[in-house]
Amino acid sequence: MDFKSGFVAIVGRTNVGKSTLLNKIIGQKIVITSDKPQTTRQRIKGVYTNEQGQIIFVDTPGVHKPKYKLGEFLAEETKTALPDADVVLFVVDGSVPAGSGDKWIADNLLCDVQKIIVAINKIDLVKDLQKREENIETYKALFKQKINMLKISAKTGRNLDTLLNNIMRYFPTGPKYYAEDEITDQNLRLISKEIIREKVLLLTEEEIPHSCAVVINKFEETPKIIKIQATIHVEHDSQKGIIIGKKGTMLKNIGTFAREEIENLVENKVFLELFVKVSKNWRKNKSLLKDFGYAQD
């Protein structure tokens, strides 16, 4: 049997379950998740390999209308992933009808794409079978041509085997781009940075998520311990106060949860030191965006 390989760009609105889906397919957490929009900020590759072939998934930021330079960067990250993709996986929230954001993606990003699979996620949340079908019809109506649509659950893993088989059918015979034990292109430094940001998203108020960036200042790895020093950047003094918390309790909790997850990942002891800094309007500042890692290659 010929070995197949190819690239799949995962696109969709914010909060439809793209990162949850990728983590489920890979079988390990490689992308942070939360219920906050714009959780994913950069393209992250996840590698799935079996006897038939290798699928390199490219998780992209959720598509939304940019309001800042950061938003423009996120939109560009998604657009950049499409031309090199063998297949585009359009993930939608089947618990609700198609919205204006889904239509914009179909009309503007997918209009010239030939190989599209629509993964209808969260459809199991709708108990009324007629309502389910009505929702699905609204997604079919986004396309003039007949589209391959699959009902899935990123949370439970429902129909993911069928999804993977459908993707493989589109692939040509190709090389093994990554070794079988490789599951992502992210190094430990980048993964640690994202884990810290995830804990900020999960533990802090609504106004913090979009205004938060994490920079790793120092990363030292030895056989016995990994020492990480990181700075959490926010835009306002009030946000700094929220992240530090009363008597430093919030920052301590963020550090504890992040350290424990990094330790579980690397199976080694981790010393994590966190700082908080106000970098006013960093989302609008090209220079700071570049310093924080949000710049196109």
PDB file of N, CA, C and O in Angstrom, residues 23-24 26-33 183 191 195 198-199 202 261 265:
ATOM      1  N   ASN A  23      -6.322  18.403  19.306  1.00  0.00           N
ATOM      2  CA  ASN A  23      -5.807  17.671  20.469  1.00  0.00           C
ATOM      3  C   ASN A  23      -6.367  16.251  20.536  1.00  0.00           C
ATOM      4  O   ASN A  23      -5.663  15.303  20.888  1.00  0.00           O
ATOM      5  N   LYS A  24      -7.659  16.115  20.217  1.00  0.00           N
ATOM      6  CA  LYS A  24      -8.303  14.799  20.268  1.00  0.00           C
ATOM      7  C   LYS A  24      -7.718  13.861  19.211  1.00  0.00           C
ATOM      8  O   LYS A  24      -7.472  12.673  19.474  1.00  0.00           O
ATOM      9  N   ILE A  26      -4.695  14.042  17.780  1.00  0.00           N
ATOM     10  CA  ILE A  26      -3.304  13.722  18.093  1.00  0.00           C
ATOM     11  C   ILE A  26      -3.225  12.803  19.313  1.00  0.00           C
ATOM     12  O   ILE A  26      -2.295  12.014  19.456  1.00  0.00           O
ATOM     13  N   GLY A  27      -4.223  12.913  20.205  1.00  0.00           N
ATOM     14  CA  GLY A  27      -4.219  12.080  21.407  1.00  0.00           C
ATOM     15  C   GLY A  27      -3.424  12.663  22.536  1.00  0.00           C
ATOM     16  O   GLY A  27      -3.156  11.998  23.534  1.00  0.00           O
ATOM     17  N   GLN A  28      -3.059  13.908  22.397  1.00  0.00           N
ATOM     18  CA  GLN A  28      -2.290  14.605  23.424  1.00  0.00           C
ATOM     19  C   GLN A  28      -2.524  16.102  23.258  1.00  0.00           C
ATOM     20  O   GLN A  28      -2.768  16.589  22.148  1.00  0.00           O
ATOM     21  N   LYS A  29      -2.458  16.837  24.341  1.00  0.00           N
ATOM     22  CA  LYS A  29      -2.682  18.272  24.270  1.00  0.00           C
ATOM     23  C   LYS A  29      -1.457  18.967  23.693  1.00  0.00           C
ATOM     24  O   LYS A  29      -0.388  18.982  24.298  1.00  0.00           O
ATOM     25  N   ILE A  30      -1.612  19.539  22.501  1.00  0.00           N
ATOM     26  CA  ILE A  30      -0.525  20.314  21.898  1.00  0.00           C
ATOM     27  C   ILE A  30      -0.943  21.758  21.655  1.00  0.00           C
ATOM     28  O   ILE A  30      -0.111  22.612  21.375  1.00  0.00           O
ATOM     29  N   VAL A  31      -2.263  22.016  21.762  1.00  0.00           N
ATOM     30  CA  VAL A  31      -2.787  23.360  21.550  1.00  0.00           C
ATOM     31  C   VAL A  31      -3.621  23.738  22.763  1.00  0.00           C
ATOM     32  O   VAL A  31      -4.426  22.935  23.242  1.00  0.00           O
ATOM     33  N   ILE A  32      -3.432  24.950  23.284  1.00  0.00           N
ATOM     34  CA  ILE A  32      -4.217  25.360  24.440  1.00  0.00           C
ATOM     35  C   ILE A  32      -5.657  25.612  24.028  1.00  0.00           C
ATOM     36  O   ILE A  32      -5.952  25.953  22.885  1.00  0.00           O
ATOM     37  N   THR A  33      -6.568  25.427  24.982  1.00  0.00           N
ATOM     38  CA  THR A  33      -7.986  25.631  24.718  1.00  0.00           C
ATOM     39  C   THR A  33      -8.611  26.423  25.855  1.00  0.00           C
ATOM     40  O   THR A  33      -8.157  26.369  26.998  1.00  0.00           O
ATOM     41  N   ILE A 183       4.780  14.777  17.123  1.00  0.00           N
ATOM     42  CA  ILE A 183       3.355  15.114  17.049  1.00  0.00           C
ATOM     43  C   ILE A 183       3.111  16.604  16.860  1.00  0.00           C
ATOM     44  O   ILE A 183       1.973  17.025  16.650  1.00  0.00           O
ATOM     45  N   ILE A 191       5.641  25.822  23.855  1.00  0.00           N
ATOM     46  CA  ILE A 191       4.527  25.155  24.523  1.00  0.00           C
ATOM     47  C   ILE A 191       4.361  25.696  25.944  1.00  0.00           C
ATOM     48  O   ILE A 191       3.238  25.940  26.400  1.00  0.00           O
ATOM     49  N   ILE A 195       1.059  27.436  27.576  1.00  0.00           N
ATOM     50  CA  ILE A 195       0.428  26.885  28.780  1.00  0.00           C
ATOM     51  C   ILE A 195       0.223  27.979  29.825  1.00  0.00           C
ATOM     52  O   ILE A 195      -0.829  28.069  30.467  1.00  0.00           O
ATOM     53  N   GLU A 198      -2.643  30.081  28.740  1.00  0.00           N
ATOM     54  CA  GLU A 198      -3.905  29.368  28.934  1.00  0.00           C
ATOM     55  C   GLU A 198      -4.391  29.514  30.367  1.00  0.00           C
ATOM     56  O   GLU A 198      -5.595  29.725  30.608  1.00  0.00           O
ATOM     57  N   LYS A 199      -3.485  29.401  31.334  1.00  0.00           N
ATOM     58  CA  LYS A 199      -3.891  29.514  32.734  1.00  0.00           C
ATOM     59  C   LYS A 199      -4.383  30.923  33.059  1.00  0.00           C
ATOM     60  O   LYS A 199      -5.296  31.096  33.878  1.00  0.00           O
ATOM     61  N   LEU A 202      -7.949  31.013  31.731  1.00  0.00           N
ATOM     62  CA  LEU A 202      -8.893  30.217  32.517  1.00  0.00           C
ATOM     63  C   LEU A 202      -9.200  30.820  33.889  1.00  0.00           C
ATOM     64  O   LEU A 202     -10.289  30.616  34.425  1.00  0.00           O
ATOM     65  N   GLU A 261       1.305  21.513  34.891  1.00  0.00           N
ATOM     66  CA  GLU A 261       1.033  20.964  33.561  1.00  0.00           C
ATOM     67  C   GLU A 261       2.320  20.778  32.770  1.00  0.00           C
ATOM     68  O   GLU A 261       2.476  19.779  32.057  1.00  0.00           O
ATOM     69  N   LEU A 265       3.964  17.253  31.367  1.00  0.00           N
ATOM     70  CA  LEU A 265       4.321  17.129  29.956  1.00  0.00           C
ATOM     71  C   LEU A 265       5.745  16.617  29.782  1.00  0.00           C
ATOM     72  O   LEU A 265       5.998  15.719  28.981  1.00  0.00           O
TER      73      LEU A 265
END
